[in-house]
mmCIF file of C-alpha atoms and ligand atoms in Angstrom:
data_model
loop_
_atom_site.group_PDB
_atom_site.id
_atom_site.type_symbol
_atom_site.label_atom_id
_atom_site.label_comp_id
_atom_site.label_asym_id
_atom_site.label_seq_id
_atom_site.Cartn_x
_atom_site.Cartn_y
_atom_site.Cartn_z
ATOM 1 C CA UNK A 1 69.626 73.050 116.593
ATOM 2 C CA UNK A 2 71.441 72.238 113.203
ATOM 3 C CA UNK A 3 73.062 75.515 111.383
ATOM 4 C CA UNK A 4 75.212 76.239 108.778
ATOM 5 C CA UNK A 5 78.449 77.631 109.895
ATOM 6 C CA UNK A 6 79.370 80.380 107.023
ATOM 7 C CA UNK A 7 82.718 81.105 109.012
ATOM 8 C CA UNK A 8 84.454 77.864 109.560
ATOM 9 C CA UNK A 9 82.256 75.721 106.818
ATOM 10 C CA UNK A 10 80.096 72.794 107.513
ATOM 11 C CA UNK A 11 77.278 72.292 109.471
ATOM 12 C CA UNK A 12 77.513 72.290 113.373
ATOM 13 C CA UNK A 13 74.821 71.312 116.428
ATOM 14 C CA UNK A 14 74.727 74.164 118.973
ATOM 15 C CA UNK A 15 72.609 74.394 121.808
ATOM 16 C CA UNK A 16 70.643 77.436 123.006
ATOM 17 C CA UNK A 17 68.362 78.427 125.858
ATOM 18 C CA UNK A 18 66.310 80.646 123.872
ATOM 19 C CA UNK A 19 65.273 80.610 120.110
ATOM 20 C CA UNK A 20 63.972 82.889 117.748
ATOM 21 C CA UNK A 21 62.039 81.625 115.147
ATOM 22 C CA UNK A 22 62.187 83.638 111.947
ATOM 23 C CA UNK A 23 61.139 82.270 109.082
ATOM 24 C CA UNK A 24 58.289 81.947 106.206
ATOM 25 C CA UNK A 25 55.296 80.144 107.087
ATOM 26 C CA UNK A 26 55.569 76.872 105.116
ATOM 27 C CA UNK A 27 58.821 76.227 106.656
ATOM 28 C CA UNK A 28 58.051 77.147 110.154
ATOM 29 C CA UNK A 29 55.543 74.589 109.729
ATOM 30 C CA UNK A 30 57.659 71.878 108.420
ATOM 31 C CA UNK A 31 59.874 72.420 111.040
ATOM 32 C CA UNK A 32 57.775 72.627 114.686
ATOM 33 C CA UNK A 33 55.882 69.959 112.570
ATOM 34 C CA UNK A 34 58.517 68.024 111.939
ATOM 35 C CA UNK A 35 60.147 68.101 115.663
ATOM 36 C CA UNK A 36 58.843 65.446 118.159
ATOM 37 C CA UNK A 37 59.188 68.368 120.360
ATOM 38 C CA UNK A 38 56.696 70.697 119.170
ATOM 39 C CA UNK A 39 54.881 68.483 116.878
ATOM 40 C CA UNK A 40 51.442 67.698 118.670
ATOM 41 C CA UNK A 41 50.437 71.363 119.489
ATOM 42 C CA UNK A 42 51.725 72.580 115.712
ATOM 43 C CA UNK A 43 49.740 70.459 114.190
ATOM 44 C CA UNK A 44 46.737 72.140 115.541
ATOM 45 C CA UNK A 45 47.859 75.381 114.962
ATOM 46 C CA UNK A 46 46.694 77.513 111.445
ATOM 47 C CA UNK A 47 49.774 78.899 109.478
ATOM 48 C CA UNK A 48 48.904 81.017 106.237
ATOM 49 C CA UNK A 49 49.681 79.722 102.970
ATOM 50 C CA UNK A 50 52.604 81.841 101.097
ATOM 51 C CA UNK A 51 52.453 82.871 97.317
ATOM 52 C CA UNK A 52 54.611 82.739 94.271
ATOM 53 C CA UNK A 53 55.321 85.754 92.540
ATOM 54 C CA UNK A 54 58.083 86.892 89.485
ATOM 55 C CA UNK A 55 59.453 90.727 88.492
ATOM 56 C CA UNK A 56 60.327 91.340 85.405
ATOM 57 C CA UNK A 57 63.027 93.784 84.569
ATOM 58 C CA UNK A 58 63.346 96.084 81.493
ATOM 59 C CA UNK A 59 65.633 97.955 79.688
ATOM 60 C CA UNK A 60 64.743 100.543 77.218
ATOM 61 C CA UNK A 61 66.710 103.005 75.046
ATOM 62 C CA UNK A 62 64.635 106.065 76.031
ATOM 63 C CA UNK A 63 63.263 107.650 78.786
ATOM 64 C CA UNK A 64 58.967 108.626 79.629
ATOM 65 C CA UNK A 65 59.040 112.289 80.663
ATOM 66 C CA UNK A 66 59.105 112.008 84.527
ATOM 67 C CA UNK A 67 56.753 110.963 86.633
ATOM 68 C CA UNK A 68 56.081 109.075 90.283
ATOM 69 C CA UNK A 69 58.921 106.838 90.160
ATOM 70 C CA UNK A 70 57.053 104.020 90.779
ATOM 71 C CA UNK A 71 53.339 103.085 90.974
ATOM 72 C CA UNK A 72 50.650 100.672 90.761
ATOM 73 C CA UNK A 73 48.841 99.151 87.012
ATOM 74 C CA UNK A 74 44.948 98.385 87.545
ATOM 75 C CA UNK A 75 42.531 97.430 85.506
ATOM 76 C CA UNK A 76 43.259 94.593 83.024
ATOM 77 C CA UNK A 77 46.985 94.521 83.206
ATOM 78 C CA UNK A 78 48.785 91.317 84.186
ATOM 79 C CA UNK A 79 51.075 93.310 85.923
ATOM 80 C CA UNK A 80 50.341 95.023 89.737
ATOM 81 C CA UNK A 81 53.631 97.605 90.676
ATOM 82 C CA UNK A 82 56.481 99.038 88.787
ATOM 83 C CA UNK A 83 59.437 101.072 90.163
ATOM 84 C CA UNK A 84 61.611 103.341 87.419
ATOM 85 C CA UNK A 85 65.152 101.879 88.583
ATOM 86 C CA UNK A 86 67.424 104.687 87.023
ATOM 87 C CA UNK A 87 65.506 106.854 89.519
ATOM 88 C CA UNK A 88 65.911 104.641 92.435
ATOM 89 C CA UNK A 89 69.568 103.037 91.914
ATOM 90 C CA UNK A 90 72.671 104.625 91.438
ATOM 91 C CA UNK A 91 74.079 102.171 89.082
ATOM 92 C CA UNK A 92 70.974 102.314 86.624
ATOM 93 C CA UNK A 93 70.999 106.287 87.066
ATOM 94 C CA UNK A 94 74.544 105.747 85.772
ATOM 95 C CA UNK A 95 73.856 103.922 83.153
ATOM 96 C CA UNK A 96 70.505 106.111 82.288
ATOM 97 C CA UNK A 97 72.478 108.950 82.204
ATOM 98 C CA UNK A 98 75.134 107.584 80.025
ATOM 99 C CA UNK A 99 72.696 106.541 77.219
ATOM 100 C CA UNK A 100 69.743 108.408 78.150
ATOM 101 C CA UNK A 101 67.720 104.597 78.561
ATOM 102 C CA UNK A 102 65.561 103.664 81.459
ATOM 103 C CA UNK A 103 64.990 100.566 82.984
ATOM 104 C CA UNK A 104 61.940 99.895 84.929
ATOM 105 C CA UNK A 105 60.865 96.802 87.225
ATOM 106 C CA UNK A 106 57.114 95.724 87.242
ATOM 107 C CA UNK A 107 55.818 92.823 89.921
ATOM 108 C CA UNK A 108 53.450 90.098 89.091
ATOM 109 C CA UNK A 109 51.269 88.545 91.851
ATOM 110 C CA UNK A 110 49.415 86.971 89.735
ATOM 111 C CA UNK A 111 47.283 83.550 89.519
ATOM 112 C CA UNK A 112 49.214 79.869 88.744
ATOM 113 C CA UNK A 113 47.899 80.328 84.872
ATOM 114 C CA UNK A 114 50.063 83.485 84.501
ATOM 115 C CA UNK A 115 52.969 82.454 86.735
ATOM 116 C CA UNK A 116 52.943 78.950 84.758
ATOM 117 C CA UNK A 117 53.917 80.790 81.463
ATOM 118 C CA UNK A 118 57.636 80.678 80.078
ATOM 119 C CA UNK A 119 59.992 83.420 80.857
ATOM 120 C CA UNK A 120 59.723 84.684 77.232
ATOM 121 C CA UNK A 121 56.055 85.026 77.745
ATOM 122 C CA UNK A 122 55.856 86.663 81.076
ATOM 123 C CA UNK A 123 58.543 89.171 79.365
ATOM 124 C CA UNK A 124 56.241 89.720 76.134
ATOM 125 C CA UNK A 125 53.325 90.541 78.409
ATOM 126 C CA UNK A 126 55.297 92.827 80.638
ATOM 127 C CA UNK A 127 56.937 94.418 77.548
ATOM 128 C CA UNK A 128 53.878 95.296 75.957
ATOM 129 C CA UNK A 129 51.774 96.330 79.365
ATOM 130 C CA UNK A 130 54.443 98.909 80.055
ATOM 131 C CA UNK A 131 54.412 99.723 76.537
ATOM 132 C CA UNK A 132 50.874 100.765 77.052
ATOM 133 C CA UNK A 133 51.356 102.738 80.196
ATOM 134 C CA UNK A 134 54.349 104.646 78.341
ATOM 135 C CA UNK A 135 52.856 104.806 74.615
ATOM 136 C CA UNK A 136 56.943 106.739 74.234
ATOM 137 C CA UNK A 137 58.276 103.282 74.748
ATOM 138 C CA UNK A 138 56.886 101.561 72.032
ATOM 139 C CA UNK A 139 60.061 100.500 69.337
ATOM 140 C CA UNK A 140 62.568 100.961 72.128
ATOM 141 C CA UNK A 141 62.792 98.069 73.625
ATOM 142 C CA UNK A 142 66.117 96.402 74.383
ATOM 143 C CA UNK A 143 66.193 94.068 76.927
ATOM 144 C CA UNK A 144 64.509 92.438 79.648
ATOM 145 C CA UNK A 145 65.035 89.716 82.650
ATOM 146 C CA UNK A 146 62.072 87.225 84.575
ATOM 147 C CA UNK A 147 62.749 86.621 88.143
ATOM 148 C CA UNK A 148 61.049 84.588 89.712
ATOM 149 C CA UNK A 149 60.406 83.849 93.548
ATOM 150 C CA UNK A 150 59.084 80.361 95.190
ATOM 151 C CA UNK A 151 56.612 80.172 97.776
ATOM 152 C CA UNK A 152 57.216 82.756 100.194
ATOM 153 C CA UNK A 153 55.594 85.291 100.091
ATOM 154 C CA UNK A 154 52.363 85.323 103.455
ATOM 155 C CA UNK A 155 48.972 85.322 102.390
ATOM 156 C CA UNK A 156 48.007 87.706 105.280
ATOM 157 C CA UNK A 157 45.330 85.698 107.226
ATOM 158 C CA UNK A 158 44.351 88.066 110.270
ATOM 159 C CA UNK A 159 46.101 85.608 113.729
ATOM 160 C CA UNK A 160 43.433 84.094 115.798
ATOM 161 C CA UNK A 161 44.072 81.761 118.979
ATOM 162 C CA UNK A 162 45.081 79.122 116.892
ATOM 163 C CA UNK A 163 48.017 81.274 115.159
ATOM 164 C CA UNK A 164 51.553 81.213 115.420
ATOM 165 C CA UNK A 165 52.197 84.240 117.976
ATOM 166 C CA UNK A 166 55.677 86.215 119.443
ATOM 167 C CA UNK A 167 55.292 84.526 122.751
ATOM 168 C CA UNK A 168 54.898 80.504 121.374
ATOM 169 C CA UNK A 169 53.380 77.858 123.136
ATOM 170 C CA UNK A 170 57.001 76.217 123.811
ATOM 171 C CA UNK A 171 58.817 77.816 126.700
ATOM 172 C CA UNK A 172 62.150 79.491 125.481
ATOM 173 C CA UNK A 173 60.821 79.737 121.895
ATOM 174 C CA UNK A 174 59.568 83.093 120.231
ATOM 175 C CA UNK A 175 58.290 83.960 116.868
ATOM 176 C CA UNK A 176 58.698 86.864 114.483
ATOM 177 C CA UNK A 177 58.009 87.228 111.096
ATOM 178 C CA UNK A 178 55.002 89.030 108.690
ATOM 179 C CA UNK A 179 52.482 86.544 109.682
ATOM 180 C CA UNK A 180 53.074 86.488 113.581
ATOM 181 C CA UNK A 181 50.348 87.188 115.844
ATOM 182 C CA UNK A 182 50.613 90.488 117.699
ATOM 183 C CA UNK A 183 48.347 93.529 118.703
ATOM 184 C CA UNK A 184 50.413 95.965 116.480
ATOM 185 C CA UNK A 185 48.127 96.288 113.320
ATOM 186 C CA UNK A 186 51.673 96.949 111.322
ATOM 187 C CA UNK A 187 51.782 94.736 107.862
ATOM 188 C CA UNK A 188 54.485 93.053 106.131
ATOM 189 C CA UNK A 189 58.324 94.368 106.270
ATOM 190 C CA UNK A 190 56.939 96.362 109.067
ATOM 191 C CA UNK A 191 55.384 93.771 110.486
ATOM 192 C CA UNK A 192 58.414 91.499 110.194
ATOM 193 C CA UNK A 193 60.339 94.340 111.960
ATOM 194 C CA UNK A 194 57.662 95.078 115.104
ATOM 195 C CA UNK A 195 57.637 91.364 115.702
ATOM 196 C CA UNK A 196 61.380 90.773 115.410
ATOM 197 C CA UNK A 197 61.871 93.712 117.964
ATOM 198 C CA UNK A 198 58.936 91.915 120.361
ATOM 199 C CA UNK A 199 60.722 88.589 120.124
ATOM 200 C CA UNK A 200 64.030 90.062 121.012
ATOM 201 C CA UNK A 201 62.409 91.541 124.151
ATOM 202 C CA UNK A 202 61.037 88.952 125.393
ATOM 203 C CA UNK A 203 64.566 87.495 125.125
ATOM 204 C CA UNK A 204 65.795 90.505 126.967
ATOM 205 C CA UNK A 205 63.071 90.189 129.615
ATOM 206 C CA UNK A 206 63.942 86.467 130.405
ATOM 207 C CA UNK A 207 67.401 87.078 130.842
ATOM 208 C CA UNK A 208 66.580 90.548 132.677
ATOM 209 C CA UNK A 209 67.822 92.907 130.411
ATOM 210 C CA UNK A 210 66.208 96.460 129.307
ATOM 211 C CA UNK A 211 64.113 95.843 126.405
ATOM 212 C CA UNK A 212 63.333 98.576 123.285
ATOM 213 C CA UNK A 213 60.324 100.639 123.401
ATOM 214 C CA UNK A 214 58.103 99.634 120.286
ATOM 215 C CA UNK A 215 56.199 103.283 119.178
ATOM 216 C CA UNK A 216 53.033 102.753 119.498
ATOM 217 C CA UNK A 217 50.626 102.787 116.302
ATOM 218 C CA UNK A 218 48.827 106.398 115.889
ATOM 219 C CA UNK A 219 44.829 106.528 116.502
ATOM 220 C CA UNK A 220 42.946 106.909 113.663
ATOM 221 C CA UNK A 221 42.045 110.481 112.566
ATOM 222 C CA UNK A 222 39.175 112.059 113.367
ATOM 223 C CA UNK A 223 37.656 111.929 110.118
ATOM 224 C CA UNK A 224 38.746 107.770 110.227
ATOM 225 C CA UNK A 225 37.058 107.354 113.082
ATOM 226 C CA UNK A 226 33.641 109.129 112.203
ATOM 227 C CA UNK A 227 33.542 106.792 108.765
ATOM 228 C CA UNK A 228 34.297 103.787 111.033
ATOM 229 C CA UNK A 229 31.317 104.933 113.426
ATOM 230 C CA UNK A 230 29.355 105.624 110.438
ATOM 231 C CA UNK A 231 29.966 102.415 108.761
ATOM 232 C CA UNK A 232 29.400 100.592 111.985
ATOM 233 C CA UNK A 233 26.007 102.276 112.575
ATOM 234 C CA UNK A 234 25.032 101.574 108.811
ATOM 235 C CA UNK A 235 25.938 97.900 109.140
ATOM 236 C CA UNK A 236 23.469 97.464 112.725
ATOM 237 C CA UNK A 237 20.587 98.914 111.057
ATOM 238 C CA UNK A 238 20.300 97.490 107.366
ATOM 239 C CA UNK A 239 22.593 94.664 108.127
ATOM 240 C CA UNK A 240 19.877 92.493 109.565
ATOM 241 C CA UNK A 241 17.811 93.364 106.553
ATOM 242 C CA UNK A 242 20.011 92.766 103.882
ATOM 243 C CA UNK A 243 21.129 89.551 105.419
ATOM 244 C CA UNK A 244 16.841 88.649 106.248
ATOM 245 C CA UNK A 245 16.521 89.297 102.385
ATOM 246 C CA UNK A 246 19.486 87.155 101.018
ATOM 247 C CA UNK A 247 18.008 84.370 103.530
ATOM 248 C CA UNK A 248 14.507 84.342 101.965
ATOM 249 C CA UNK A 249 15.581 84.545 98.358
ATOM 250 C CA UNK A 250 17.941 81.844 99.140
ATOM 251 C CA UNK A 251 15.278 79.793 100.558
ATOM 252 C CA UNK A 252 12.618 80.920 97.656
ATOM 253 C CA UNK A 253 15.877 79.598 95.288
ATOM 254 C CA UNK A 254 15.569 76.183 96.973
ATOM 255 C CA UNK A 255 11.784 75.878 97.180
ATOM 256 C CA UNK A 256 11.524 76.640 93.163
ATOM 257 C CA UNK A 257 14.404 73.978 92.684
ATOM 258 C CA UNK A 258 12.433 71.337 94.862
ATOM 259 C CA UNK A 259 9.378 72.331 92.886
ATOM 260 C CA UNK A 260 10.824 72.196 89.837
ATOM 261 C CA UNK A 261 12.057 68.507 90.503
HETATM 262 C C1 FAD B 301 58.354 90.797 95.312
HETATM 263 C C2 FAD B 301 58.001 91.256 96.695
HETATM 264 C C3 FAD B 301 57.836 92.606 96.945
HETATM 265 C C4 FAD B 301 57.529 93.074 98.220
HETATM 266 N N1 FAD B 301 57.397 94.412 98.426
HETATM 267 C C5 FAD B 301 57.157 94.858 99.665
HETATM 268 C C6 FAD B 301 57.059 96.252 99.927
HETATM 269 O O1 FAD B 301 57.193 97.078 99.020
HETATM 270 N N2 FAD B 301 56.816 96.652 101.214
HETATM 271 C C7 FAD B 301 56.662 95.761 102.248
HETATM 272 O O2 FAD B 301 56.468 96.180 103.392
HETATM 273 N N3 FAD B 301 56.745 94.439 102.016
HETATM 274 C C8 FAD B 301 56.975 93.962 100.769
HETATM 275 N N4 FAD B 301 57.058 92.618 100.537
HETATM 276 C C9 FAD B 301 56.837 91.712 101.676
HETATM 277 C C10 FAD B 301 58.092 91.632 102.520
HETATM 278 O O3 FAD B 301 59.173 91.232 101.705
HETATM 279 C C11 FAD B 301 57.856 90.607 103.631
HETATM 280 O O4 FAD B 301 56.721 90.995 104.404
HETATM 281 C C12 FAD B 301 59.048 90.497 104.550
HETATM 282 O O5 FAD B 301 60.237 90.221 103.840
HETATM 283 C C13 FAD B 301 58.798 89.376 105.518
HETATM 284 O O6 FAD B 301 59.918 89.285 106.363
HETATM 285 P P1 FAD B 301 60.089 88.043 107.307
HETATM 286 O O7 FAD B 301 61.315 88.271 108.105
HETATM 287 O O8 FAD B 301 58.787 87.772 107.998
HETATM 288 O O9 FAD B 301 60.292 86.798 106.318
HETATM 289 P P2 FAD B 301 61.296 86.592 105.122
HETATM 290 O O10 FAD B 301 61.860 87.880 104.625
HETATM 291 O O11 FAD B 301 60.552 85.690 104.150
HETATM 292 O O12 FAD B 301 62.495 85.808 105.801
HETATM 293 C C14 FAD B 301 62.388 84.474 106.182
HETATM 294 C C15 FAD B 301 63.787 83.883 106.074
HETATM 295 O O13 FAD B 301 63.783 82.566 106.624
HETATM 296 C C16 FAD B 301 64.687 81.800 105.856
HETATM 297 N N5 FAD B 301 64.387 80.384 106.087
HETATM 298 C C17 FAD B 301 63.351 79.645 105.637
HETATM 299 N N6 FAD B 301 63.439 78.393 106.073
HETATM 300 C C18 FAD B 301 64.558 78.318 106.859
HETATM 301 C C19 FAD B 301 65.170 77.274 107.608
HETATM 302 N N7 FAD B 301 64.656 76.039 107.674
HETATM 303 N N8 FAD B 301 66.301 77.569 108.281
HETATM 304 C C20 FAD B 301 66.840 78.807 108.247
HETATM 305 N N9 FAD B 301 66.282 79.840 107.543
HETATM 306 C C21 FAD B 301 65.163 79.580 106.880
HETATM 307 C C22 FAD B 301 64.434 82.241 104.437
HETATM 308 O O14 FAD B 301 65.506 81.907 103.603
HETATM 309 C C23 FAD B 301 64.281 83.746 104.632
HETATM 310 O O15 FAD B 301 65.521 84.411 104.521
HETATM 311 C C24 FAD B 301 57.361 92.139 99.273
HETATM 312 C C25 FAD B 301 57.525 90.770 99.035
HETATM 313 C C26 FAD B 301 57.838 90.330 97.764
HETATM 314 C C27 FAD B 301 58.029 88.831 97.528
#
């Protein structure tokens, strides 16, 4: 294994018994790809594809009346979450309470045609979506940043069989990560974090150490579970009909086309 030694500089082999694997997809793939090692089975195994995404930050020289500090935009806006910073950070409630500004951060996970744009544009479309959330903001603008992040970010694909899972096909190599197959139904950072505590168990195990005890998801509620039973029953009885029906119109569709022809 090649790393990068931060202490003493440079980059230095080292050899290990066990390895944890914890990165993004699209370089995990590269990588067990890559290796001679662990190239044939990789190959045949699915990894999710990873998004771009950007943030915007803004600064503004006055302040909505409060609200949630942060929150999601529907509808037609560009722009999906937004967190007020001066209520989240110390340094921007400093500054917010020095100057009575606020600065807010709004995500976009948006398609290649809106991530494409310039900086300045992204910015003008954030500016003026917040604007519209918080009508008070409009002529008190006074600054704003584009961040942007490559791609990192999992497309969630539910693991099957053919996923990348904790316990990897190669003996003495374990996976982690937000896309790593395992029974905990946990997404994302927590999913990262379940996985990452898994991994380092099975570490433990092999070398016969106590592992951690993961806590165990909750059962749905009651009321969860009677929708879910509900839903299922719904789907057995008309699903067979709905799915008869879209079969004969679709094969009414092609019988008009061949007539038509
Ligand atoms: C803008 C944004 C907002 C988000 N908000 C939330 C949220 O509110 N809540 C939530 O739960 N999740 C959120 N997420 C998702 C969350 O960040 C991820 O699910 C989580 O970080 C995944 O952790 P991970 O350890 O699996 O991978 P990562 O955090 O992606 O870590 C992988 C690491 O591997 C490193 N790496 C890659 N290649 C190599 C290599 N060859 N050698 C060595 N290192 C390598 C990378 O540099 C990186 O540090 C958000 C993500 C984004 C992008």
């Amino acid at each position: 294994m090649r790393v990068e030694d931060a202490l003493r500089g440079g980059m230095r082999s080292l050899r290990a018994a066990r390895v944890i694997l914890a990165t993004d997809p699209l370089p995990a793939r590269d990588l067990l790809c890559g290796s001679p090692d662990t190239a044939a089975i990789a190959e045949t195994l699915r990894f999710p594809p990873a998004l771009r995404c950007a943030t915007a930050r803004m600064w503004f020289d006055e302040t909505p009346r409060s609200g949630a500090p942060g929150g999601m935009f529907t509808g037609d806006f560009a722009i999906d979450n937004f967190f007020w910073l001066h209520r989240l950070h110390d340094e921007f409630f400093e500054w917010h309470e020095a100057t009575g500004g606020s600065a807010i951060e709004v995500h976009f996970y948006a398609t290649d045609d809106v991530l494409d744009r310039s900086d300045e544009l992204l910015l003008i479309t954030a500016v003026k979506e917040v604007q519209r959330a918080f009508p008070s903001l409009r002529g008190h603008y006074l600054h704003g940043a584009i961040r942007r992040n490559g791609r990192t970010q999992t497309k969630f694909l539910v693991p099957t069989a053919q996923s990348l899972h904790v316990q990897t096909p190669w003996p003495g190599v374990f996976a982690c990560g937000d896309w790593i197959g395992h029974p905990s139904p946990a997404f994302w950072m927590e999913r990262s974090t379940v996985t990452g505590i898994e991994a380092a168990n099975a570490v433990l195990r092999e070398v016969g150490a106590e592992p951690w005890a993961i806590i165990p998801p909750r059962p749905p509620e009651l009321p969860v579970r009677a929708i879910s039973a509900g839903m299922r029953a719904l789907r057995r009885v008309f699903g067979p009909l709905i799915l008869g029906g879209a079969r004969l119109l679709r094969g009414q569709g092609r019988l008009s086309g061949n007539v038509g022809r």
